[in-house]
């Protein structure tokens, strides 16, 4: 054992300690849980409850990204995945309005769900968790001039009729809403060979951030306003 290795071990231990501390503050979510280590019946039941709450309150949603991939490929959660992805359609014709309405949705969702909802400056995603500790990432989707935008993968490559009307796919033997042409969306997200597992796949986050740069910019502003000018911001939200 060299001094360098000992220092690396100490640094790793420190990072684990910090991550676990953050995890305990953010809804007691563990970022080290794979879905394969949790009873899928509990997870899918919790997901169904969230989707039902959204539907009952007039929000169209569909399973997204890795959760959609698992449903389409094998009808179950991906064993290596560590969260659930859904998208909610936001009624907005620009990135600025989408950011504003996503913050409004954040406040609404915080009242509708039993566990806390969080977000950040860096990503236009709302995060919460199920009773069993599994994290849910809720991403914005919007339709503008019949073009479709879904963070973080689909930017003006699909049309409104590619997603609506929503269809359903079986996930752990329960039907969940999915885009009408979900295969095309998965091809955009994971490539044309999405049906075949690829252990070397890496999502192109840099490209996604460039495409969605204005959404990221306006959302950063909205989050800043929300957390620094909260009373004033809430008055504006009620007025809108």
Short mmCIF file of C-alpha atoms in Angstrom, two decimals:
data_model
loop_
_atom_site.label_atom_id
_atom_site.label_comp_id
_atom_site.label_asym_id
_atom_site.label_seq_id
_atom_site.Cartn_x
_atom_site.Cartn_y
_atom_site.Cartn_z
CA UNK A 1 0.00 0.00 0.00
CA UNK A 2 1.49 3.31 -1.05
CA UNK A 3 0.81 6.73 0.37
CA UNK A 4 -1.00 7.66 -2.85
CA UNK A 5 -3.34 4.69 -2.57
CA UNK A 6 -4.10 5.49 1.06
CA UNK A 7 -4.95 9.09 0.13
CA UNK A 8 -7.22 7.87 -2.68
CA UNK A 9 -8.98 5.53 -0.26
CA UNK A 10 -9.51 8.35 2.21
CA UNK A 11 -10.83 10.63 -0.55
CA UNK A 12 -13.21 7.93 -1.74
CA UNK A 13 -14.43 7.37 1.81
CA UNK A 14 -15.00 11.12 2.14
CA UNK A 15 -17.00 11.25 -1.11
CA UNK A 16 -19.15 8.34 0.05
CA UNK A 17 -19.77 10.09 3.36
CA UNK A 18 -20.78 13.32 1.60
CA UNK A 19 -23.04 11.49 -0.85
CA UNK A 20 -24.77 9.60 1.94
CA UNK A 21 -25.26 12.86 3.84
CA UNK A 22 -26.81 14.50 0.78
CA UNK A 23 -28.92 11.40 0.22
CA UNK A 24 -30.36 11.59 3.73
CA UNK A 25 -31.31 15.24 3.24
CA UNK A 26 -32.94 14.73 -0.14
CA UNK A 27 -36.01 12.75 0.81
CA UNK A 28 -33.87 9.92 2.20
CA UNK A 29 -33.17 8.81 -1.36
CA UNK A 30 -30.28 6.42 -1.83
CA UNK A 31 -28.29 7.01 -5.01
CA UNK A 32 -26.66 3.60 -4.66
CA UNK A 33 -29.76 1.43 -5.01
CA UNK A 34 -30.25 -0.53 -8.20
CA UNK A 35 -33.86 -1.34 -9.00
CA UNK A 36 -32.91 -5.02 -9.10
CA UNK A 37 -32.29 -4.89 -5.34
CA UNK A 38 -35.82 -3.63 -4.58
CA UNK A 39 -39.14 -5.43 -4.88
CA UNK A 40 -40.46 -4.34 -8.31
CA UNK A 41 -44.06 -4.74 -7.11
CA UNK A 42 -43.52 -1.94 -4.56
CA UNK A 43 -41.79 0.26 -7.11
CA UNK A 44 -44.38 -0.13 -9.85
CA UNK A 45 -47.21 0.40 -7.38
CA UNK A 46 -45.60 3.64 -6.20
CA UNK A 47 -45.07 4.79 -9.77
CA UNK A 48 -48.70 4.06 -10.58
CA UNK A 49 -49.78 6.23 -7.65
CA UNK A 50 -47.72 9.16 -8.95
CA UNK A 51 -49.06 8.81 -12.50
CA UNK A 52 -52.62 8.60 -11.17
CA UNK A 53 -52.13 11.81 -9.17
CA UNK A 54 -50.87 13.58 -12.29
CA UNK A 55 -53.79 12.32 -14.40
CA UNK A 56 -56.36 13.26 -11.77
CA UNK A 57 -55.02 16.81 -11.76
CA UNK A 58 -54.99 17.25 -15.53
CA UNK A 59 -51.32 16.57 -16.30
CA UNK A 60 -50.44 14.31 -19.22
CA UNK A 61 -47.42 12.19 -18.42
CA UNK A 62 -45.57 9.21 -19.86
CA UNK A 63 -42.71 6.98 -18.80
CA UNK A 64 -39.45 8.25 -20.21
CA UNK A 65 -35.80 7.36 -20.87
CA UNK A 66 -34.59 4.24 -19.03
CA UNK A 67 -38.01 3.37 -17.65
CA UNK A 68 -39.51 3.51 -21.15
CA UNK A 69 -36.58 1.49 -22.49
CA UNK A 70 -37.16 -1.23 -19.91
CA UNK A 71 -40.89 -1.40 -20.62
CA UNK A 72 -40.37 -1.55 -24.40
CA UNK A 73 -37.48 -4.00 -24.32
CA UNK A 74 -38.53 -6.44 -21.61
CA UNK A 75 -41.71 -5.24 -19.88
CA UNK A 76 -39.85 -4.57 -16.64
CA UNK A 77 -37.43 -2.15 -15.00
CA UNK A 78 -33.83 -2.29 -16.17
CA UNK A 79 -31.88 -4.16 -13.50
CA UNK A 80 -28.96 -1.71 -13.53
CA UNK A 81 -31.15 1.42 -13.41
CA UNK A 82 -31.29 3.36 -10.14
CA UNK A 83 -34.25 5.65 -10.70
CA UNK A 84 -37.55 6.03 -12.55
CA UNK A 85 -38.02 8.49 -15.40
CA UNK A 86 -41.28 10.11 -16.41
CA UNK A 87 -42.06 13.16 -18.52
CA UNK A 88 -44.89 15.64 -18.03
CA UNK A 89 -46.24 17.67 -20.94
CA UNK A 90 -45.97 21.37 -20.15
CA UNK A 91 -48.23 23.74 -22.08
CA UNK A 92 -45.64 26.23 -23.36
CA UNK A 93 -44.50 27.45 -26.77
CA UNK A 94 -41.00 28.59 -25.74
CA UNK A 95 -38.16 27.63 -23.43
CA UNK A 96 -38.80 30.69 -21.28
CA UNK A 97 -42.47 29.84 -20.74
CA UNK A 98 -41.64 26.18 -20.23
CA UNK A 99 -39.18 27.11 -17.47
CA UNK A 100 -41.70 29.38 -15.79
CA UNK A 101 -44.45 26.77 -15.95
CA UNK A 102 -42.14 24.03 -14.72
CA UNK A 103 -41.52 26.07 -11.57
CA UNK A 104 -45.28 26.56 -11.20
CA UNK A 105 -45.66 22.80 -11.61
CA UNK A 106 -42.98 22.31 -8.95
CA UNK A 107 -45.14 24.20 -6.43
CA UNK A 108 -48.28 22.30 -7.45
CA UNK A 109 -46.54 18.93 -7.30
CA UNK A 110 -45.12 19.72 -3.87
CA UNK A 111 -48.69 19.90 -2.59
CA UNK A 112 -49.97 16.86 -4.48
CA UNK A 113 -47.30 14.31 -3.53
CA UNK A 114 -46.72 12.97 -0.01
CA UNK A 115 -42.94 13.33 -0.14
CA UNK A 116 -40.84 16.44 -0.85
CA UNK A 117 -40.07 17.55 -4.39
CA UNK A 118 -36.72 19.12 -5.20
CA UNK A 119 -35.00 20.69 -8.20
CA UNK A 120 -31.71 22.43 -8.93
CA UNK A 121 -30.08 25.22 -10.93
CA UNK A 122 -28.35 22.76 -13.24
CA UNK A 123 -31.17 20.64 -14.60
CA UNK A 124 -34.84 21.22 -15.51
CA UNK A 125 -35.90 18.10 -13.64
CA UNK A 126 -38.13 17.69 -10.59
CA UNK A 127 -37.10 14.92 -8.24
CA UNK A 128 -39.06 13.06 -5.61
CA UNK A 129 -39.08 9.52 -4.30
CA UNK A 130 -41.40 6.63 -3.64
CA UNK A 131 -42.12 5.18 -0.24
CA UNK A 132 -39.50 2.48 -0.81
CA UNK A 133 -36.79 5.09 -1.48
CA UNK A 134 -36.63 4.83 -5.27
CA UNK A 135 -36.06 8.23 -6.87
CA UNK A 136 -38.33 9.59 -9.61
CA UNK A 137 -37.01 12.10 -12.13
CA UNK A 138 -39.79 14.16 -13.73
CA UNK A 139 -38.67 15.83 -16.95
CA UNK A 140 -40.49 18.48 -18.98
CA UNK A 141 -41.92 17.78 -22.41
CA UNK A 142 -43.54 20.45 -24.55
CA UNK A 143 -45.14 20.79 -27.95
CA UNK A 144 -44.49 24.01 -29.86
CA UNK A 145 -45.75 24.61 -33.40
CA UNK A 146 -46.49 20.89 -33.52
CA UNK A 147 -42.81 20.10 -32.77
CA UNK A 148 -41.86 17.94 -29.82
CA UNK A 149 -39.24 18.67 -27.16
CA UNK A 150 -38.48 16.21 -24.35
CA UNK A 151 -35.58 16.76 -21.97
CA UNK A 152 -32.91 15.56 -22.41
CA UNK A 153 -33.11 13.64 -25.68
CA UNK A 154 -35.72 14.88 -28.18
CA UNK A 155 -35.26 18.37 -29.58
CA UNK A 156 -37.44 19.32 -32.52
CA UNK A 157 -37.04 15.91 -34.16
CA UNK A 158 -40.59 14.67 -33.69
CA UNK A 159 -44.08 16.04 -34.12
CA UNK A 160 -47.10 16.29 -31.88
CA UNK A 161 -48.71 13.27 -33.53
CA UNK A 162 -45.63 11.20 -32.66
CA UNK A 163 -46.50 11.45 -28.98
CA UNK A 164 -50.26 12.07 -28.89
CA UNK A 165 -52.56 10.41 -28.32
CA UNK A 166 -50.64 8.48 -25.70
CA UNK A 167 -50.65 4.71 -25.84
CA UNK A 168 -49.75 2.19 -23.14
CA UNK A 169 -47.05 -0.38 -22.49
CA UNK A 170 -46.91 -3.02 -19.81
CA UNK A 171 -44.37 -2.39 -17.07
CA UNK A 172 -44.24 -5.11 -14.44
CA UNK A 173 -47.69 -6.21 -15.74
CA UNK A 174 -49.25 -2.77 -15.25
CA UNK A 175 -50.15 -0.52 -18.18
CA UNK A 176 -48.41 2.88 -18.26
CA UNK A 177 -48.76 5.76 -20.73
CA UNK A 178 -46.11 6.00 -23.43
CA UNK A 179 -45.67 8.19 -26.54
CA UNK A 180 -47.63 7.03 -29.56
CA UNK A 181 -44.41 6.35 -31.51
CA UNK A 182 -42.26 5.38 -28.55
CA UNK A 183 -39.92 3.33 -30.76
CA UNK A 184 -38.82 6.45 -32.63
CA UNK A 185 -38.22 8.31 -29.37
CA UNK A 186 -36.11 5.45 -28.04
CA UNK A 187 -34.10 5.48 -31.27
CA UNK A 188 -33.37 9.19 -30.75
CA UNK A 189 -32.40 8.56 -27.14
CA UNK A 190 -30.45 5.31 -27.42
CA UNK A 191 -29.77 4.81 -31.13
CA UNK A 192 -31.37 2.64 -33.78
CA UNK A 193 -30.23 -0.57 -32.03
CA UNK A 194 -32.00 0.29 -28.75
CA UNK A 195 -33.64 -3.14 -28.62
CA UNK A 196 -30.23 -4.74 -28.01
CA UNK A 197 -28.56 -4.00 -24.64
CA UNK A 198 -25.31 -2.07 -25.07
CA UNK A 199 -23.12 -2.05 -21.93
CA UNK A 200 -20.93 0.64 -23.50
CA UNK A 201 -23.72 3.13 -24.20
CA UNK A 202 -23.10 6.63 -22.85
CA UNK A 203 -25.71 9.35 -23.20
CA UNK A 204 -24.32 12.46 -24.99
CA UNK A 205 -24.96 14.98 -22.22
CA UNK A 206 -22.80 17.69 -23.77
CA UNK A 207 -24.85 17.60 -26.96
CA UNK A 208 -28.09 17.64 -24.97
CA UNK A 209 -26.98 20.70 -23.01
CA UNK A 210 -26.09 22.52 -26.23
CA UNK A 211 -29.46 21.74 -27.80
CA UNK A 212 -31.41 22.69 -24.70
CA UNK A 213 -29.14 25.60 -23.75
CA UNK A 214 -31.96 28.16 -23.68
CA UNK A 215 -34.16 25.93 -21.55
CA UNK A 216 -31.24 25.47 -19.14
CA UNK A 217 -30.59 29.22 -19.11
CA UNK A 218 -34.18 30.26 -18.45
CA UNK A 219 -34.69 27.51 -15.90
CA UNK A 220 -31.58 28.65 -14.04
CA UNK A 221 -33.10 32.13 -13.85
CA UNK A 222 -36.47 30.81 -12.66
CA UNK A 223 -34.89 28.68 -9.94
CA UNK A 224 -32.78 31.64 -8.80
CA UNK A 225 -35.88 33.81 -8.55
CA UNK A 226 -37.82 31.11 -6.76
CA UNK A 227 -35.22 30.59 -4.04
CA UNK A 228 -33.98 34.17 -3.61
CA UNK A 229 -37.19 36.15 -4.10
CA UNK A 230 -39.61 33.52 -2.89
CA UNK A 231 -42.45 35.68 -1.42
CA UNK A 232 -42.52 38.00 -4.46
CA UNK A 233 -42.32 35.04 -6.81
CA UNK A 234 -45.24 33.23 -5.15
CA UNK A 235 -47.41 36.35 -5.53
CA UNK A 236 -46.60 36.43 -9.27
CA UNK A 237 -47.36 32.72 -9.61
CA UNK A 238 -50.80 33.18 -8.04
CA UNK A 239 -51.45 36.18 -10.26
CA UNK A 240 -50.61 34.34 -13.50
#
